[in-house]
Short mmCIF file of C-alpha atoms in Angstrom, two decimals:
data_model
loop_
_atom_site.label_atom_id
_atom_site.label_comp_id
_atom_site.label_asym_id
_atom_site.label_seq_id
_atom_site.Cartn_x
_atom_site.Cartn_y
_atom_site.Cartn_z
CA MET A 559 -7.24 -0.24 -13.63
CA HIS A 560 -11.05 -1.07 -13.80
CA THR A 561 -11.13 -1.27 -10.12
CA ALA A 562 -9.59 2.18 -9.74
CA LEU A 563 -12.01 3.77 -12.33
CA ALA A 564 -15.06 2.06 -10.24
CA LEU A 565 -13.54 3.76 -7.06
CA GLU A 566 -13.28 7.13 -8.97
CA GLU A 567 -16.98 7.26 -9.90
CA GLN A 568 -17.87 6.27 -6.44
CA ARG A 569 -15.82 8.83 -4.78
CA ALA A 570 -17.01 11.79 -7.09
CA GLY A 571 -20.44 11.27 -5.95
CA LEU A 572 -19.59 11.06 -2.13
CA LEU A 573 -17.11 14.13 -2.39
CA SER A 574 -19.87 16.37 -4.25
CA ALA A 575 -21.82 15.49 -1.12
CA VAL A 576 -19.63 16.34 1.62
CA SER A 577 -18.30 19.67 -0.39
CA ARG A 578 -21.63 20.86 -0.26
CA THR A 579 -22.18 19.94 3.52
CA VAL A 580 -24.94 17.46 2.51
CA PRO A 581 -24.75 14.30 4.65
CA PRO A 582 -23.46 11.45 2.74
CA SER A 583 -25.01 7.77 2.79
CA PRO A 584 -23.50 5.98 5.68
CA VAL A 585 -23.81 2.48 3.57
CA GLU A 586 -21.91 4.28 0.33
CA LEU A 587 -19.30 5.69 2.70
CA LEU A 588 -18.59 2.36 4.03
CA ARG A 589 -18.61 0.87 0.86
CA HIS A 590 -16.03 3.56 -0.34
CA TRP A 591 -13.71 2.84 2.50
CA LEU A 592 -13.81 -1.16 2.08
CA ASP A 593 -13.11 -0.72 -1.64
CA LEU A 594 -10.52 1.56 -1.31
CA HIS A 595 -8.65 -0.76 1.15
CA ALA A 596 -9.41 -3.80 -1.31
CA LEU A 597 -7.62 -1.58 -3.86
CA GLY A 598 -4.56 -1.22 -1.24
CA HIS A 599 -4.70 -5.25 -0.71
CA LEU A 600 -4.74 -5.81 -4.53
CA VAL A 601 -1.90 -4.07 -5.26
CA LEU A 602 0.19 -6.00 -3.05
CA LEU A 603 -1.01 -9.35 -4.43
CA ALA A 604 -0.53 -7.89 -8.00
CA PHE A 605 2.75 -7.04 -7.61
CA ARG A 606 4.41 -9.99 -5.12
CA ASP A 607 5.50 -12.14 -7.78
CA ASP A 608 6.14 -12.02 -11.37
CA ARG A 609 5.75 -8.44 -12.76
CA ALA A 610 6.08 -8.88 -16.42
CA TRP A 611 2.24 -8.80 -16.87
CA PHE A 612 2.51 -4.87 -15.90
CA ALA A 613 5.04 -3.91 -18.59
CA ASP A 614 2.88 -5.81 -21.29
CA MET A 615 -0.23 -4.09 -19.80
CA LEU A 616 1.55 -0.80 -20.44
CA ARG A 617 2.75 -1.49 -23.91
CA GLU A 618 -1.16 -2.75 -24.83
CA VAL A 619 -2.86 0.17 -23.12
CA GLY A 620 -0.26 3.29 -24.19
CA VAL A 621 -1.51 5.23 -21.30
CA THR A 622 0.22 8.50 -20.66
CA ARG A 623 0.51 10.25 -17.22
CA TRP A 624 -1.25 7.38 -15.74
CA THR A 625 0.42 5.76 -12.65
CA PRO A 626 -0.81 2.42 -10.87
CA THR A 627 -0.72 4.38 -7.36
CA HIS A 628 -2.72 7.47 -8.38
CA ALA A 629 -6.10 5.97 -7.15
CA LEU A 630 -4.24 4.83 -3.90
CA ILE A 631 -2.49 8.30 -3.09
CA ARG A 632 -5.47 10.42 -3.94
CA GLU A 633 -7.21 8.86 -0.89
CA ARG A 634 -4.50 10.24 1.41
CA VAL A 635 -4.54 7.10 3.68
CA MET A 636 -1.31 6.05 4.77
CA SER A 637 -1.88 2.49 5.03
CA ILE A 638 -2.93 2.80 1.39
CA ALA A 639 -0.05 5.05 0.24
CA VAL A 640 2.66 2.86 1.47
CA ARG A 641 1.37 -0.28 0.04
CA GLY A 642 1.16 1.52 -3.25
CA ALA A 643 4.81 2.61 -2.77
CA TRP A 644 5.95 -0.76 -2.04
CA ALA A 645 4.45 -2.11 -5.20
CA VAL A 646 6.36 0.60 -7.48
CA GLY A 647 9.56 -0.54 -5.79
CA GLU A 648 9.11 -4.01 -7.13
CA LEU A 649 8.98 -2.25 -10.77
CA GLY A 650 12.57 -1.06 -10.90
CA GLU A 651 13.21 0.82 -13.87
CA ILE A 652 9.71 1.04 -14.97
CA GLY A 653 8.77 2.71 -12.11
CA LEU A 654 11.44 5.61 -13.06
CA GLN A 655 9.93 5.58 -16.71
CA LEU A 656 6.51 6.20 -15.15
CA TYR A 657 7.32 8.66 -12.31
CA LEU A 658 10.03 10.83 -13.50
CA PRO A 659 8.22 12.21 -16.34
CA LEU A 660 5.34 13.21 -13.76
CA LEU A 661 7.52 14.76 -11.43
CA ARG A 662 8.67 17.15 -14.45
CA SER A 663 5.04 17.75 -15.43
CA PRO A 664 2.65 20.87 -14.53
CA VAL A 665 0.22 18.15 -12.74
CA GLN A 666 -1.63 18.43 -9.45
CA PRO A 667 0.15 18.70 -6.18
CA LEU A 668 -0.76 15.37 -5.01
CA ASP A 669 0.29 13.88 -8.30
CA HIS A 670 3.96 15.28 -7.62
CA PHE A 671 3.37 13.77 -4.19
CA ASP A 672 2.55 10.47 -5.85
CA ALA A 673 5.83 10.72 -7.92
CA VAL A 674 8.14 11.72 -5.08
CA LEU A 675 6.90 8.76 -2.77
CA ALA A 676 7.14 6.08 -5.75
CA LEU A 677 10.59 7.39 -6.72
CA ALA A 678 11.98 7.22 -3.18
CA MET A 679 10.88 3.77 -2.93
CA VAL A 680 12.42 2.57 -6.31
CA ALA A 681 15.62 4.40 -5.17
CA LEU A 682 15.83 2.86 -1.71
CA ARG A 683 15.21 -0.50 -3.23
CA ARG A 684 17.80 -0.19 -6.13
CA SER A 685 20.83 2.07 -5.15
CA GLU A 686 22.06 2.59 -8.62
CA PHE A 687 19.05 4.93 -9.13
CA ARG A 688 19.67 7.09 -6.18
CA PRO A 689 21.68 9.70 -8.12
CA VAL A 690 18.98 10.19 -10.96
CA VAL A 691 16.20 10.42 -8.19
CA ARG A 692 18.04 12.58 -5.78
CA SER A 693 18.78 14.98 -8.85
CA ALA A 694 15.12 14.83 -9.88
CA VAL A 695 13.71 15.68 -6.50
CA ASP A 696 16.17 18.52 -5.92
CA GLN A 697 15.14 20.07 -9.27
CA TRP A 698 11.58 19.66 -8.58
CA ALA A 699 11.91 21.23 -4.76
CA SER A 700 13.92 24.16 -6.32
CA ARG A 701 10.90 25.09 -8.35
CA ALA A 702 8.72 25.55 -5.54
CA THR A 703 6.46 28.43 -5.56
CA ASP A 704 4.35 27.96 -2.23
CA ALA A 705 4.89 29.69 1.10
CA TRP A 706 4.87 26.69 3.10
CA GLY A 707 8.07 25.13 1.74
CA LEU A 708 6.35 21.81 1.30
CA ARG A 709 8.47 20.78 -1.54
CA SER A 710 11.56 21.34 0.42
CA GLU A 711 10.16 19.17 3.35
CA LEU A 712 9.45 16.71 0.88
CA ALA A 713 13.23 16.41 -0.57
CA ASN A 714 14.71 16.71 2.95
CA SER A 715 12.59 13.60 4.01
CA VAL A 716 13.74 11.85 0.60
CA ALA A 717 17.38 12.95 1.41
CA LEU A 718 17.24 11.64 5.12
CA LEU A 719 15.99 8.42 3.67
CA LEU A 720 18.47 7.58 0.89
CA ASP A 721 21.59 9.12 2.64
CA ASP A 722 20.86 7.52 6.02
CA PRO A 723 18.34 4.96 6.01
CA HIS A 724 19.25 3.79 9.25
CA ALA A 725 18.32 7.41 10.92
CA ALA A 726 15.08 7.41 8.58
CA SER A 727 13.98 4.05 10.30
CA VAL A 728 14.75 5.16 13.87
CA TRP A 729 12.45 8.28 13.15
CA ALA A 730 9.70 6.28 11.42
CA LEU A 731 9.94 3.77 14.50
CA GLU A 732 9.26 6.67 16.78
CA TRP A 733 6.42 8.10 14.55
CA CYS A 734 5.02 4.81 14.74
CA ARG A 735 5.03 4.56 18.29
CA ARG A 736 2.87 7.88 18.30
CA VAL A 737 0.47 6.03 16.12
CA LEU A 738 -0.18 3.10 18.35
CA SER A 739 -0.49 5.21 21.17
CA ARG A 740 -3.57 6.85 19.17
CA THR A 741 -5.31 3.84 18.44
CA GLY A 742 -7.03 4.06 21.92
CA ALA A 743 -6.58 0.58 22.53
CA THR A 744 -7.67 -0.41 26.10
CA ASN A 745 -4.58 -3.06 26.64
CA ALA A 746 -1.96 -1.12 25.05
CA ALA A 747 0.29 -1.86 27.96
CA ALA A 748 -0.13 -5.55 27.20
CA LEU A 749 0.33 -5.21 23.64
CA PRO A 750 4.25 -5.86 23.55
CA GLU A 751 3.96 -9.14 25.75
CA GLN A 752 0.83 -10.11 23.69
CA ALA A 753 3.03 -9.60 20.45
CA SER A 754 6.16 -11.41 22.03
CA GLY A 755 3.64 -14.45 22.42
CA LEU A 756 2.91 -14.31 18.84
CA GLY A 757 6.79 -14.30 17.91
CA MET A 758 6.81 -10.47 17.31
CA SER A 759 9.16 -8.00 18.78
CA GLU A 760 8.03 -4.62 20.16
CA ASP A 761 9.56 -2.79 17.01
CA ASP A 762 7.44 -5.32 14.65
CA LEU A 763 4.32 -4.19 16.48
CA LEU A 764 5.10 -0.61 16.17
CA ILE A 765 5.73 -0.86 12.65
CA LEU A 766 2.50 -2.59 12.03
CA ALA A 767 0.95 0.13 13.67
CA GLY A 768 2.19 2.62 11.12
CA LEU A 769 1.89 0.55 8.09
CA ASN A 770 -2.09 0.23 8.90
CA ASP A 771 -2.51 3.76 10.02
CA ALA A 772 -5.70 5.58 8.39
CA GLY A 773 -4.01 9.00 8.83
CA ASP A 774 -3.39 11.28 6.26
CA CYS A 775 -0.21 10.44 4.05
CA ALA A 776 0.24 14.00 2.87
CA VAL A 777 1.04 15.72 6.15
CA ALA A 778 4.62 16.40 7.50
CA VAL A 779 5.55 16.08 10.98
CA GLU A 780 8.45 18.05 12.55
CA ASP A 781 9.27 19.26 8.96
CA LEU A 782 9.52 15.83 7.76
CA PHE A 783 6.87 13.26 6.06
CA PRO A 784 6.27 10.27 7.76
CA ALA A 785 4.67 8.49 4.38
CA VAL A 786 8.62 8.97 2.96
CA LEU A 787 10.57 7.75 6.07
CA LEU A 788 8.12 4.95 6.77
CA LEU A 789 9.49 3.52 3.59
CA SER A 790 12.66 2.47 5.25
CA GLN A 791 10.39 0.17 7.32
CA VAL A 792 8.56 -1.17 3.86
CA VAL A 793 11.46 -1.63 1.94
CA GLY A 794 12.77 -5.52 3.15
CA ARG A 795 9.19 -6.56 3.67
CA THR A 796 7.02 -9.18 1.83
CA ALA A 797 3.27 -8.30 0.89
CA ARG A 798 2.55 -10.83 3.69
CA GLU A 799 4.36 -8.90 6.21
CA PHE A 800 2.21 -5.69 6.06
CA TYR A 801 -0.59 -7.45 8.12
CA ALA A 802 -0.70 -8.22 11.67
CA PRO A 803 -1.92 -11.41 13.27
CA GLN A 804 -5.46 -11.78 13.62
CA ALA A 805 -5.35 -11.46 17.34
CA LEU A 806 -3.57 -8.12 17.32
CA ILE A 807 -5.75 -6.19 14.35
CA PRO A 808 -8.28 -4.79 16.85
CA ALA A 809 -5.65 -3.09 18.82
CA LEU A 810 -3.72 -1.51 15.78
CA THR A 811 -6.50 0.05 13.83
CA LYS A 812 -9.19 2.41 14.69
CA PRO A 813 -13.02 1.11 14.07
CA TRP A 814 -14.48 2.41 10.97
CA THR A 815 -17.16 5.14 11.85
CA VAL A 816 -19.30 7.53 9.58
CA GLU A 817 -16.85 10.52 10.95
CA VAL A 818 -13.88 8.55 10.04
CA GLY A 819 -15.00 8.22 6.44
CA VAL A 820 -16.24 11.82 6.08
CA ASP A 821 -12.61 12.88 7.36
CA VAL A 822 -10.84 10.97 4.59
CA LEU A 823 -12.98 12.69 1.97
CA ARG A 824 -12.51 16.01 3.39
CA ARG A 825 -8.73 15.81 3.07
CA SER A 826 -9.33 16.09 -0.68
CA ILE A 827 -11.59 19.44 -0.57
CA PRO A 828 -9.40 22.60 -0.65
CA HIS A 829 -9.55 24.75 2.55
CA VAL A 830 -11.30 22.05 4.63
CA GLY A 831 -9.07 20.42 7.21
CA VAL A 832 -5.47 19.88 6.25
CA SER A 833 -5.23 21.01 2.79
CA ARG A 834 -1.78 22.58 2.54
CA PHE A 835 -1.10 20.20 -0.39
CA ASN A 836 -3.58 21.95 -2.53
CA VAL A 837 -1.09 24.68 -2.88
CA LEU A 838 2.19 23.07 -3.11
#
């Protein structure tokens, strides 16, 4: 929680500069980029084994309307968001207790997205929770007030994920293929063979490209949300399996630049870049 609060303070200063079109410090931008990815790694480490500590912390702190994924989703980076969702899936019923009230509350649109993604992961992991999650998401979608239909797109994504996980995984795999093609790797044609030499299938290679994508997690593609459908490729993974062999990392990720750092921040500014989630 302290790490997330520190990231919040750091982010606020950078957002202020970007929203005023003042060039932010490249050093601070890079620090923010590294810190938010560190938080994504930490959440995998924190929930990979015993989760009893989390329930104990909730009882001691007594927070309301707080979620362990808020700081991750707020950044709108796909790789960070799916790591957070995986962690919530490990919480089971505690995840329902945290996120169902959030979905029913008049909070910010991105908080609702946070709740939908988390609940979808819990329901995918624990089939006994699927009816209550489907009902909650459908009711939330029926209260849509925006003209873009984003709530229905999210609800449809959750329905596909939970009702037909195989179809969701096929869709997600094709999306991952597009992600890999956008990395601009000079040896893209040779990557499957290289992956095979490391004991990986081509599908494994594609999935790792998706799980480490720096794109916007809050954007729909063909009326479906990749972030939701990608959970079909996350559910059976261990924390370690989110990471590619070192030899493949340069080909699966785009190098950080100042432009990349600014683009991530601009996702949170209304009317700048892709900002439909500001009116969900």
